[in-house]
Amino acid sequence: MPNIMIQGTASSAGKSIMCTALCKIFREDGYKVAPFKSQNLSSKFYETKEGYKMSTAQALQAKACGLEPSPNFNPILLLFNSEGQTDVIIKGKFYKKMGAFEYFNYKDFLKSMITETYKKLEEEYEIVVLEGAGSPAEINLNENDIVNMGMARIADAPVLLVADIDRGGVFASLYGTVMLLDEEDRNRIKGLIINKYRGDKVFLQPGIEKIEKLLNIPVVGVIPFVHLELADEDSLIDYDKRCNYTYQKEEELEKELNKLSKIVRENMDMDYVYSLLKLK
């Protein structure tokens, strides 16, 4: 089944926006595509027409795919609550409140549900775009991982790793993330993406050549910093957006999604991305 996964060197590196872009591009190119993020941690949520709760990022990605948001695109949602615990939402419905240690030990029991949900999407759609969370190099959390390389193994997905150059240290972030992974997971990373670049790419080229040589992984995209009126989740927001606190009309959303897909098409090697999908 053709699929691709976006992971990041840190929170807010650009995973969600890159997944949204790929969803829109694949849809524009005539494919039936769906998003998937096995687990999302937030203090915000999107409520579907049926009353299910899910990640705002996967709701946006569903719209980029031309689909109605569904909890199948985000089967586990963890919502912070005022009691210092987390509300565990499974397939859109409240399951129970859990502390960190309880949930960490419970995650292993969720793998079969995640796998089943994902496999059903594989059967229904031509391409699935998967999103990771935080960083795959959070080595203290890798045991029983179900959202980064653990999910990539379940889906047998090639991974593109995105890093945010706007916050600095982009090459160290890429190198450190890759090298902290074990060999099997390292080999899943098929491309690097540098996000939110503000300068002329010619000044970046020496660094690109060095990181490609060090890691033997190509840099497949340098995405410029651009203001997009697409709703954020609540982790690290780069700039103020009207859409984060006011209603956005469907035509306004579609205009911004078109803008995003154009930017990514122009600055990413989409031929290489399509080669990873191995479409028949």
PDB file of C-alpha atoms in Angstrom:
ATOM      1  CA  MET A   1       0.000   0.000   0.000  1.00  0.00           C
ATOM      2  CA  PRO A   2       1.509   3.379  -1.004  1.00  0.00           C
ATOM      3  CA  ASN A   3       2.168   5.521   2.049  1.00  0.00           C
ATOM      4  CA  ILE A   4       4.594   8.095   3.363  1.00  0.00           C
ATOM      5  CA  MET A   5       5.328   9.397   6.844  1.00  0.00           C
ATOM      6  CA  ILE A   6       6.482  12.818   8.002  1.00  0.00           C
ATOM      7  CA  GLN A   7       8.480  12.938  11.222  1.00  0.00           C
ATOM      8  CA  GLY A   8      10.217  15.938  12.757  1.00  0.00           C
ATOM      9  CA  THR A   9      13.326  16.846  14.701  1.00  0.00           C
ATOM     10  CA  ALA A  10      11.130  18.611  17.309  1.00  0.00           C
ATOM     11  CA  SER A  11       7.609  19.781  18.020  1.00  0.00           C
ATOM     12  CA  SER A  12       6.421  22.428  15.548  1.00  0.00           C
ATOM     13  CA  ALA A  13       9.188  21.643  13.071  1.00  0.00           C
ATOM     14  CA  GLY A  14       6.530  21.487  10.361  1.00  0.00           C
ATOM     15  CA  LYS A  15       5.191  17.921  10.416  1.00  0.00           C
ATOM     16  CA  SER A  16       1.509  18.861  10.329  1.00  0.00           C
ATOM     17  CA  ILE A  17       1.857  21.469   7.611  1.00  0.00           C
ATOM     18  CA  MET A  18       3.970  19.171   5.426  1.00  0.00           C
ATOM     19  CA  CYS A  19       1.395  16.390   5.790  1.00  0.00           C
ATOM     20  CA  THR A  20      -1.351  18.867   4.906  1.00  0.00           C
ATOM     21  CA  ALA A  21       0.596  19.921   1.816  1.00  0.00           C
ATOM     22  CA  LEU A  22       1.127  16.343   0.638  1.00  0.00           C
ATOM     23  CA  CYS A  23      -2.535  15.510   1.221  1.00  0.00           C
ATOM     24  CA  LYS A  24      -3.538  18.462  -0.962  1.00  0.00           C
ATOM     25  CA  ILE A  25      -0.967  17.694  -3.666  1.00  0.00           C
ATOM     26  CA  PHE A  26      -1.916  14.023  -3.939  1.00  0.00           C
ATOM     27  CA  ARG A  27      -5.578  15.000  -4.087  1.00  0.00           C
ATOM     28  CA  GLU A  28      -4.832  17.544  -6.841  1.00  0.00           C
ATOM     29  CA  ASP A  29      -3.007  14.810  -8.747  1.00  0.00           C
ATOM     30  CA  GLY A  30      -6.108  12.628  -8.721  1.00  0.00           C
ATOM     31  CA  TYR A  31      -5.404  10.222  -5.879  1.00  0.00           C
ATOM     32  CA  LYS A  32      -7.769   9.141  -3.133  1.00  0.00           C
ATOM     33  CA  VAL A  33      -5.709  10.081  -0.082  1.00  0.00           C
ATOM     34  CA  ALA A  34      -6.229  10.087   3.687  1.00  0.00           C
ATOM     35  CA  PRO A  35      -4.237  11.384   6.686  1.00  0.00           C
ATOM     36  CA  PHE A  36      -3.308   9.358   9.760  1.00  0.00           C
ATOM     37  CA  LYS A  37      -1.742  10.163  13.130  1.00  0.00           C
ATOM     38  CA  SER A  38      -1.993   7.337  15.613  1.00  0.00           C
ATOM     39  CA  GLN A  39      -1.692   9.522  18.707  1.00  0.00           C
ATOM     40  CA  ASN A  40      -1.903  13.257  19.326  1.00  0.00           C
ATOM     41  CA  LEU A  41      -1.350  15.212  22.546  1.00  0.00           C
ATOM     42  CA  SER A  42      -2.996  18.631  22.841  1.00  0.00           C
ATOM     43  CA  SER A  43      -5.240  20.913  24.848  1.00  0.00           C
ATOM     44  CA  LYS A  44      -7.391  21.593  21.770  1.00  0.00           C
ATOM     45  CA  PHE A  45      -9.567  19.352  19.650  1.00  0.00           C
ATOM     46  CA  TYR A  46     -11.847  19.312  16.634  1.00  0.00           C
ATOM     47  CA  GLU A  47     -15.379  17.992  17.033  1.00  0.00           C
ATOM     48  CA  THR A  48     -16.882  16.163  14.064  1.00  0.00           C
ATOM     49  CA  LYS A  49     -20.491  16.478  12.953  1.00  0.00           C
ATOM     50  CA  GLU A  50     -21.195  13.246  14.842  1.00  0.00           C
ATOM     51  CA  GLY A  51     -19.693  14.662  18.047  1.00  0.00           C
ATOM     52  CA  TYR A  52     -16.394  12.757  17.960  1.00  0.00           C
ATOM     53  CA  LYS A  53     -13.225  14.459  19.194  1.00  0.00           C
ATOM     54  CA  MET A  54     -10.034  14.357  17.146  1.00  0.00           C
ATOM     55  CA  SER A  55      -6.863  16.304  16.467  1.00  0.00           C
ATOM     56  CA  THR A  56      -7.274  19.689  14.798  1.00  0.00           C
ATOM     57  CA  ALA A  57      -4.292  18.878  12.563  1.00  0.00           C
ATOM     58  CA  GLN A  58      -5.836  15.710  11.146  1.00  0.00           C
ATOM     59  CA  ALA A  59      -9.145  17.519  10.703  1.00  0.00           C
ATOM     60  CA  LEU A  60      -7.342  20.097   8.548  1.00  0.00           C
ATOM     61  CA  GLN A  61      -5.524  17.361   6.636  1.00  0.00           C
ATOM     62  CA  ALA A  62      -8.824  15.589   5.985  1.00  0.00           C
ATOM     63  CA  LYS A  63     -10.178  18.785   4.450  1.00  0.00           C
ATOM     64  CA  ALA A  64      -7.035  19.022   2.312  1.00  0.00           C
ATOM     65  CA  CYS A  65      -7.900  15.504   1.102  1.00  0.00           C
ATOM     66  CA  GLY A  66     -11.457  16.584   0.342  1.00  0.00           C
ATOM     67  CA  LEU A  67     -12.792  14.385   3.156  1.00  0.00           C
ATOM     68  CA  GLU A  68     -14.985  14.867   6.190  1.00  0.00           C
ATOM     69  CA  PRO A  69     -12.856  14.671   9.367  1.00  0.00           C
ATOM     70  CA  SER A  70     -13.074  11.273  11.070  1.00  0.00           C
ATOM     71  CA  PRO A  71     -11.584   9.911  14.315  1.00  0.00           C
ATOM     72  CA  ASN A  72     -10.207   7.048  12.233  1.00  0.00           C
ATOM     73  CA  PHE A  73      -7.616   9.557  11.030  1.00  0.00           C
ATOM     74  CA  ASN A  74      -6.534  10.128  14.669  1.00  0.00           C
ATOM     75  CA  PRO A  75      -7.600   7.131  16.791  1.00  0.00           C
ATOM     76  CA  ILE A  76      -5.915   8.310  20.012  1.00  0.00           C
ATOM     77  CA  LEU A  77      -6.238  11.880  21.275  1.00  0.00           C
ATOM     78  CA  LEU A  78      -4.718  12.857  24.611  1.00  0.00           C
ATOM     79  CA  LEU A  79      -6.197  16.032  26.087  1.00  0.00           C
ATOM     80  CA  PHE A  80      -4.620  17.845  29.023  1.00  0.00           C
ATOM     81  CA  ASN A  81      -7.018  18.448  31.896  1.00  0.00           C
ATOM     82  CA  SER A  82      -6.954  20.696  34.962  1.00  0.00           C
ATOM     83  CA  GLU A  83      -6.363  17.760  37.310  1.00  0.00           C
ATOM     84  CA  GLY A  84      -2.815  17.159  36.094  1.00  0.00           C
ATOM     85  CA  GLN A  85      -3.888  14.049  34.223  1.00  0.00           C
ATOM     86  CA  THR A  86      -4.817  13.354  30.628  1.00  0.00           C
ATOM     87  CA  ASP A  87      -8.203  12.600  29.113  1.00  0.00           C
ATOM     88  CA  VAL A  88      -7.665   9.592  26.871  1.00  0.00           C
ATOM     89  CA  ILE A  89      -9.928   9.798  23.821  1.00  0.00           C
ATOM     90  CA  ILE A  90     -10.130   6.611  21.749  1.00  0.00           C
ATOM     91  CA  LYS A  91     -11.774   6.698  18.306  1.00  0.00           C
ATOM     92  CA  GLY A  92     -13.356  10.027  19.190  1.00  0.00           C
ATOM     93  CA  LYS A  93     -14.886   8.965  22.516  1.00  0.00           C
ATOM     94  CA  PHE A  94     -13.712   9.579  26.089  1.00  0.00           C
ATOM     95  CA  TYR A  95     -12.173   6.428  27.567  1.00  0.00           C
ATOM     96  CA  LYS A  96     -10.752   7.453  30.952  1.00  0.00           C
ATOM     97  CA  LYS A  97      -8.394   9.838  32.743  1.00  0.00           C
ATOM     98  CA  MET A  98      -4.836   8.610  33.107  1.00  0.00           C
ATOM     99  CA  GLY A  99      -1.564   9.773  34.583  1.00  0.00           C
ATOM    100  CA  ALA A 100       1.629   9.594  32.559  1.00  0.00           C
ATOM    101  CA  PHE A 101       2.901   6.305  33.982  1.00  0.00           C
ATOM    102  CA  GLU A 102      -0.459   4.582  33.641  1.00  0.00           C
ATOM    103  CA  TYR A 103      -0.776   5.619  30.013  1.00  0.00           C
ATOM    104  CA  PHE A 104       2.835   4.678  29.205  1.00  0.00           C
ATOM    105  CA  ASN A 105       2.122   1.147  30.400  1.00  0.00           C
ATOM    106  CA  TYR A 106      -1.257   1.064  28.634  1.00  0.00           C
ATOM    107  CA  LYS A 107       0.064   2.078  25.204  1.00  0.00           C
ATOM    108  CA  ASP A 108       1.140  -1.418  24.309  1.00  0.00           C
ATOM    109  CA  PHE A 109      -2.482  -2.584  24.485  1.00  0.00           C
ATOM    110  CA  LEU A 110      -3.457   0.063  21.926  1.00  0.00           C
ATOM    111  CA  LYS A 111      -1.178  -1.218  19.160  1.00  0.00           C
ATOM    112  CA  SER A 112      -3.694  -3.725  17.840  1.00  0.00           C
ATOM    113  CA  MET A 113      -6.421  -1.049  17.634  1.00  0.00           C
ATOM    114  CA  ILE A 114      -4.063   1.343  15.856  1.00  0.00           C
ATOM    115  CA  THR A 115      -2.947  -1.366  13.429  1.00  0.00           C
ATOM    116  CA  GLU A 116      -6.514  -2.391  12.626  1.00  0.00           C
ATOM    117  CA  THR A 117      -7.626   1.213  12.101  1.00  0.00           C
ATOM    118  CA  TYR A 118      -4.660   1.941   9.856  1.00  0.00           C
ATOM    119  CA  LYS A 119      -5.114  -1.236   7.787  1.00  0.00           C
ATOM    120  CA  LYS A 120      -8.728  -0.281   7.067  1.00  0.00           C
ATOM    121  CA  LEU A 121      -7.548   3.065   5.697  1.00  0.00           C
ATOM    122  CA  GLU A 122      -5.042   1.234   3.519  1.00  0.00           C
ATOM    123  CA  GLU A 123      -7.885  -0.786   2.019  1.00  0.00           C
ATOM    124  CA  GLU A 124     -10.044   2.274   1.353  1.00  0.00           C
ATOM    125  CA  TYR A 125      -7.520   4.818   0.078  1.00  0.00           C
ATOM    126  CA  GLU A 126      -4.806   4.862  -2.579  1.00  0.00           C
ATOM    127  CA  ILE A 127      -2.298   6.814  -0.436  1.00  0.00           C
ATOM    128  CA  VAL A 128      -2.049   7.334   3.314  1.00  0.00           C
ATOM    129  CA  VAL A 129      -0.018  10.277   4.673  1.00  0.00           C
ATOM    130  CA  LEU A 130       1.153   9.557   8.217  1.00  0.00           C
ATOM    131  CA  GLU A 131       2.320  12.095  10.785  1.00  0.00           C
ATOM    132  CA  GLY A 132       4.635  11.506  13.727  1.00  0.00           C
ATOM    133  CA  ALA A 133       4.751  13.434  17.003  1.00  0.00           C
ATOM    134  CA  GLY A 134       7.540  15.408  18.630  1.00  0.00           C
ATOM    135  CA  SER A 135      10.761  13.681  17.597  1.00  0.00           C
ATOM    136  CA  PRO A 136      11.647  10.038  16.953  1.00  0.00           C
ATOM    137  CA  ALA A 137      14.907  10.698  18.812  1.00  0.00           C
ATOM    138  CA  GLU A 138      13.200  11.105  22.179  1.00  0.00           C
ATOM    139  CA  ILE A 139      15.076   7.997  23.276  1.00  0.00           C
ATOM    140  CA  ASN A 140      13.563   8.063  26.762  1.00  0.00           C
ATOM    141  CA  LEU A 141      10.142   7.434  25.174  1.00  0.00           C
ATOM    142  CA  ASN A 142      11.032   4.959  22.445  1.00  0.00           C
ATOM    143  CA  GLU A 143       9.948   1.911  24.412  1.00  0.00           C
ATOM    144  CA  ASN A 144       6.460   0.903  23.216  1.00  0.00           C
ATOM    145  CA  ASP A 145       6.428   3.816  20.747  1.00  0.00           C
ATOM    146  CA  ILE A 146       3.216   3.912  18.713  1.00  0.00           C
ATOM    147  CA  VAL A 147       3.455   7.267  16.941  1.00  0.00           C
ATOM    148  CA  ASN A 148       6.928   7.712  15.410  1.00  0.00           C
ATOM    149  CA  MET A 149       9.162   4.848  14.286  1.00  0.00           C
ATOM    150  CA  GLY A 150       6.878   2.370  16.015  1.00  0.00           C
ATOM    151  CA  MET A 151       4.083   3.492  13.704  1.00  0.00           C
ATOM    152  CA  ALA A 152       6.427   3.570  10.705  1.00  0.00           C
ATOM    153  CA  ARG A 153       7.195  -0.085  11.355  1.00  0.00           C
ATOM    154  CA  ILE A 154       3.497  -0.972  11.641  1.00  0.00           C
ATOM    155  CA  ALA A 155       2.773   0.778   8.330  1.00  0.00           C
ATOM    156  CA  ASP A 156       6.112  -0.158   6.732  1.00  0.00           C
ATOM    157  CA  ALA A 157       6.332   3.483   5.677  1.00  0.00           C
ATOM    158  CA  PRO A 158       9.230   5.484   4.240  1.00  0.00           C
ATOM    159  CA  VAL A 159       9.939   8.585   6.345  1.00  0.00           C
ATOM    160  CA  LEU A 160      10.739  12.182   5.453  1.00  0.00           C
ATOM    161  CA  LEU A 161      12.348  14.079   8.336  1.00  0.00           C
ATOM    162  CA  VAL A 162      11.548  17.784   8.641  1.00  0.00           C
ATOM    163  CA  ALA A 163      13.522  20.379  10.632  1.00  0.00           C
ATOM    164  CA  ASP A 164      12.829  24.052  11.388  1.00  0.00           C
ATOM    165  CA  ILE A 165      15.709  26.291  10.305  1.00  0.00           C
ATOM    166  CA  ASP A 166      13.976  29.409  11.647  1.00  0.00           C
ATOM    167  CA  ARG A 167      14.803  28.367  15.236  1.00  0.00           C
ATOM    168  CA  GLY A 168      18.432  27.631  14.387  1.00  0.00           C
ATOM    169  CA  GLY A 169      20.623  24.554  14.576  1.00  0.00           C
ATOM    170  CA  VAL A 170      18.933  22.857  11.654  1.00  0.00           C
ATOM    171  CA  PHE A 171      21.875  20.700  10.560  1.00  0.00           C
ATOM    172  CA  ALA A 172      22.679  19.619  14.105  1.00  0.00           C
ATOM    173  CA  SER A 173      19.003  18.761  14.594  1.00  0.00           C
ATOM    174  CA  LEU A 174      18.911  16.633  11.460  1.00  0.00           C
ATOM    175  CA  TYR A 175      22.212  14.906  12.175  1.00  0.00           C
ATOM    176  CA  GLY A 176      21.490  14.290  15.859  1.00  0.00           C
ATOM    177  CA  THR A 177      18.001  12.951  15.206  1.00  0.00           C
ATOM    178  CA  VAL A 178      19.150  10.479  12.565  1.00  0.00           C
ATOM    179  CA  MET A 179      22.206   9.297  14.493  1.00  0.00           C
ATOM    180  CA  LEU A 180      20.270   8.654  17.710  1.00  0.00           C
ATOM    181  CA  LEU A 181      18.088   6.110  15.908  1.00  0.00           C
ATOM    182  CA  ASP A 182      18.991   2.462  15.618  1.00  0.00           C
ATOM    183  CA  GLU A 183      20.037   1.221  12.205  1.00  0.00           C
ATOM    184  CA  GLU A 184      16.662  -0.207  11.207  1.00  0.00           C
ATOM    185  CA  ASP A 185      14.844   3.052  11.926  1.00  0.00           C
ATOM    186  CA  ARG A 186      17.639   5.181  10.472  1.00  0.00           C
ATOM    187  CA  ASN A 187      17.265   3.307   7.195  1.00  0.00           C
ATOM    188  CA  ARG A 188      13.578   4.265   7.060  1.00  0.00           C
ATOM    189  CA  ILE A 189      14.489   7.949   6.642  1.00  0.00           C
ATOM    190  CA  LYS A 190      14.568   8.506   2.893  1.00  0.00           C
ATOM    191  CA  GLY A 191      14.688  12.293   2.728  1.00  0.00           C
ATOM    192  CA  LEU A 192      15.333  15.480   4.708  1.00  0.00           C
ATOM    193  CA  ILE A 193      13.255  18.659   4.571  1.00  0.00           C
ATOM    194  CA  ILE A 194      14.456  22.060   5.754  1.00  0.00           C
ATOM    195  CA  ASN A 195      11.437  24.161   6.686  1.00  0.00           C
ATOM    196  CA  LYS A 196      10.813  27.905   7.171  1.00  0.00           C
ATOM    197  CA  TYR A 197      13.898  29.170   5.304  1.00  0.00           C
ATOM    198  CA  ARG A 198      14.041  32.965   4.927  1.00  0.00           C
ATOM    199  CA  GLY A 199      17.124  33.463   2.767  1.00  0.00           C
ATOM    200  CA  ASP A 200      18.577  32.665  -0.639  1.00  0.00           C
ATOM    201  CA  LYS A 201      19.075  28.927  -1.061  1.00  0.00           C
ATOM    202  CA  VAL A 202      22.558  29.507  -2.515  1.00  0.00           C
ATOM    203  CA  PHE A 203      23.839  30.323   0.993  1.00  0.00           C
ATOM    204  CA  LEU A 204      22.377  27.070   2.301  1.00  0.00           C
ATOM    205  CA  GLN A 205      23.890  24.835  -0.371  1.00  0.00           C
ATOM    206  CA  PRO A 206      27.257  24.123   1.356  1.00  0.00           C
ATOM    207  CA  GLY A 207      25.391  22.898   4.422  1.00  0.00           C
ATOM    208  CA  ILE A 208      23.052  20.795   2.316  1.00  0.00           C
ATOM    209  CA  GLU A 209      25.991  19.116   0.581  1.00  0.00           C
ATOM    210  CA  LYS A 210      27.700  18.360   3.913  1.00  0.00           C
ATOM    211  CA  ILE A 211      24.629  16.943   5.653  1.00  0.00           C
ATOM    212  CA  GLU A 212      23.830  14.760   2.627  1.00  0.00           C
ATOM    213  CA  LYS A 213      27.386  13.403   2.689  1.00  0.00           C
ATOM    214  CA  LEU A 214      27.365  12.831   6.448  1.00  0.00           C
ATOM    215  CA  LEU A 215      24.022  11.022   6.521  1.00  0.00           C
ATOM    216  CA  ASN A 216      23.822   9.646   2.975  1.00  0.00           C
ATOM    217  CA  ILE A 217      20.235  10.935   2.855  1.00  0.00           C
ATOM    218  CA  PRO A 218      19.137  13.540   0.278  1.00  0.00           C
ATOM    219  CA  VAL A 219      17.674  16.926   1.168  1.00  0.00           C
ATOM    220  CA  VAL A 220      14.460  16.760  -0.860  1.00  0.00           C
ATOM    221  CA  GLY A 221      12.995  20.131   0.042  1.00  0.00           C
ATOM    222  CA  VAL A 222      13.849  23.614   1.285  1.00  0.00           C
ATOM    223  CA  ILE A 223      10.520  25.218   2.105  1.00  0.00           C
ATOM    224  CA  PRO A 224      10.464  29.023   2.483  1.00  0.00           C
ATOM    225  CA  PHE A 225       8.931  30.773   5.462  1.00  0.00           C
ATOM    226  CA  VAL A 226       5.486  32.046   4.481  1.00  0.00           C
ATOM    227  CA  HIS A 227       2.429  33.277   6.329  1.00  0.00           C
ATOM    228  CA  LEU A 228      -0.433  30.823   5.961  1.00  0.00           C
ATOM    229  CA  GLU A 229      -3.873  31.254   7.470  1.00  0.00           C
ATOM    230  CA  LEU A 230      -4.141  27.599   8.446  1.00  0.00           C
ATOM    231  CA  ALA A 231      -5.083  26.782  12.032  1.00  0.00           C
ATOM    232  CA  ASP A 232      -2.341  25.732  14.459  1.00  0.00           C
ATOM    233  CA  GLU A 233      -2.451  23.382  17.347  1.00  0.00           C
ATOM    234  CA  ASP A 234      -1.286  24.781  20.654  1.00  0.00           C
ATOM    235  CA  SER A 235       2.366  23.864  20.972  1.00  0.00           C
ATOM    236  CA  LEU A 236       4.781  26.409  19.466  1.00  0.00           C
ATOM    237  CA  ILE A 237       2.977  28.965  17.321  1.00  0.00           C
ATOM    238  CA  ASP A 238       5.257  31.076  15.111  1.00  0.00           C
ATOM    239  CA  TYR A 239       3.008  34.063  14.485  1.00  0.00           C
ATOM    240  CA  ASP A 240      -0.480  35.344  15.154  1.00  0.00           C
ATOM    241  CA  LYS A 241      -3.203  34.105  12.836  1.00  0.00           C
ATOM    242  CA  ARG A 242      -6.796  35.250  12.492  1.00  0.00           C
ATOM    243  CA  CYS A 243      -7.904  31.679  11.770  1.00  0.00           C
ATOM    244  CA  ASN A 244      -6.800  30.570  15.248  1.00  0.00           C
ATOM    245  CA  TYR A 245      -9.542  32.592  16.908  1.00  0.00           C
ATOM    246  CA  THR A 246     -12.102  33.510  14.229  1.00  0.00           C
ATOM    247  CA  TYR A 247     -14.279  31.430  11.906  1.00  0.00           C
ATOM    248  CA  GLN A 248     -12.701  30.673   8.541  1.00  0.00           C
ATOM    249  CA  LYS A 249     -14.948  30.267   5.502  1.00  0.00           C
ATOM    250  CA  GLU A 250     -14.452  27.196   3.323  1.00  0.00           C
ATOM    251  CA  GLU A 251     -13.387  29.300   0.331  1.00  0.00           C
ATOM    252  CA  GLU A 252     -10.770  31.060   2.471  1.00  0.00           C
ATOM    253  CA  LEU A 253      -9.459  27.713   3.688  1.00  0.00           C
ATOM    254  CA  GLU A 254      -9.267  26.319   0.160  1.00  0.00           C
ATOM    255  CA  LYS A 255      -7.367  29.415  -0.983  1.00  0.00           C
ATOM    256  CA  GLU A 256      -4.754  28.888   1.749  1.00  0.00           C
ATOM    257  CA  LEU A 257      -4.487  25.170   0.968  1.00  0.00           C
ATOM    258  CA  ASN A 258      -3.891  26.018  -2.691  1.00  0.00           C
ATOM    259  CA  LYS A 259      -1.190  28.463  -1.632  1.00  0.00           C
ATOM    260  CA  LEU A 260       0.456  25.793   0.523  1.00  0.00           C
ATOM    261  CA  SER A 261       0.437  23.117  -2.169  1.00  0.00           C
ATOM    262  CA  LYS A 262       1.944  25.546  -4.698  1.00  0.00           C
ATOM    263  CA  ILE A 263       4.764  26.508  -2.344  1.00  0.00           C
ATOM    264  CA  VAL A 264       5.629  22.901  -1.555  1.00  0.00           C
ATOM    265  CA  ARG A 265       5.420  21.772  -5.196  1.00  0.00           C
ATOM    266  CA  GLU A 266       7.845  24.532  -6.165  1.00  0.00           C
ATOM    267  CA  ASN A 267      10.340  23.768  -3.397  1.00  0.00           C
ATOM    268  CA  MET A 268      10.192  19.981  -2.951  1.00  0.00           C
ATOM    269  CA  ASP A 269      11.365  17.205  -5.244  1.00  0.00           C
ATOM    270  CA  MET A 270       7.920  15.697  -5.785  1.00  0.00           C
ATOM    271  CA  ASP A 271       9.266  13.231  -8.362  1.00  0.00           C
ATOM    272  CA  TYR A 272      11.421  11.766  -5.598  1.00  0.00           C
ATOM    273  CA  VAL A 273       8.483  11.724  -3.189  1.00  0.00           C
ATOM    274  CA  TYR A 274       6.361   9.867  -5.730  1.00  0.00           C
ATOM    275  CA  SER A 275       9.201   7.369  -6.260  1.00  0.00           C
ATOM    276  CA  LEU A 276       8.970   6.479  -2.550  1.00  0.00           C
ATOM    277  CA  LEU A 277       5.264   5.692  -2.909  1.00  0.00           C
ATOM    278  CA  LYS A 278       5.970   3.010  -5.513  1.00  0.00           C
ATOM    279  CA  LEU A 279       2.578   3.476  -7.119  1.00  0.00           C
ATOM    280  CA  LYS A 280       1.674   0.775  -9.586  1.00  0.00           C
TER     281      LYS A 280
END
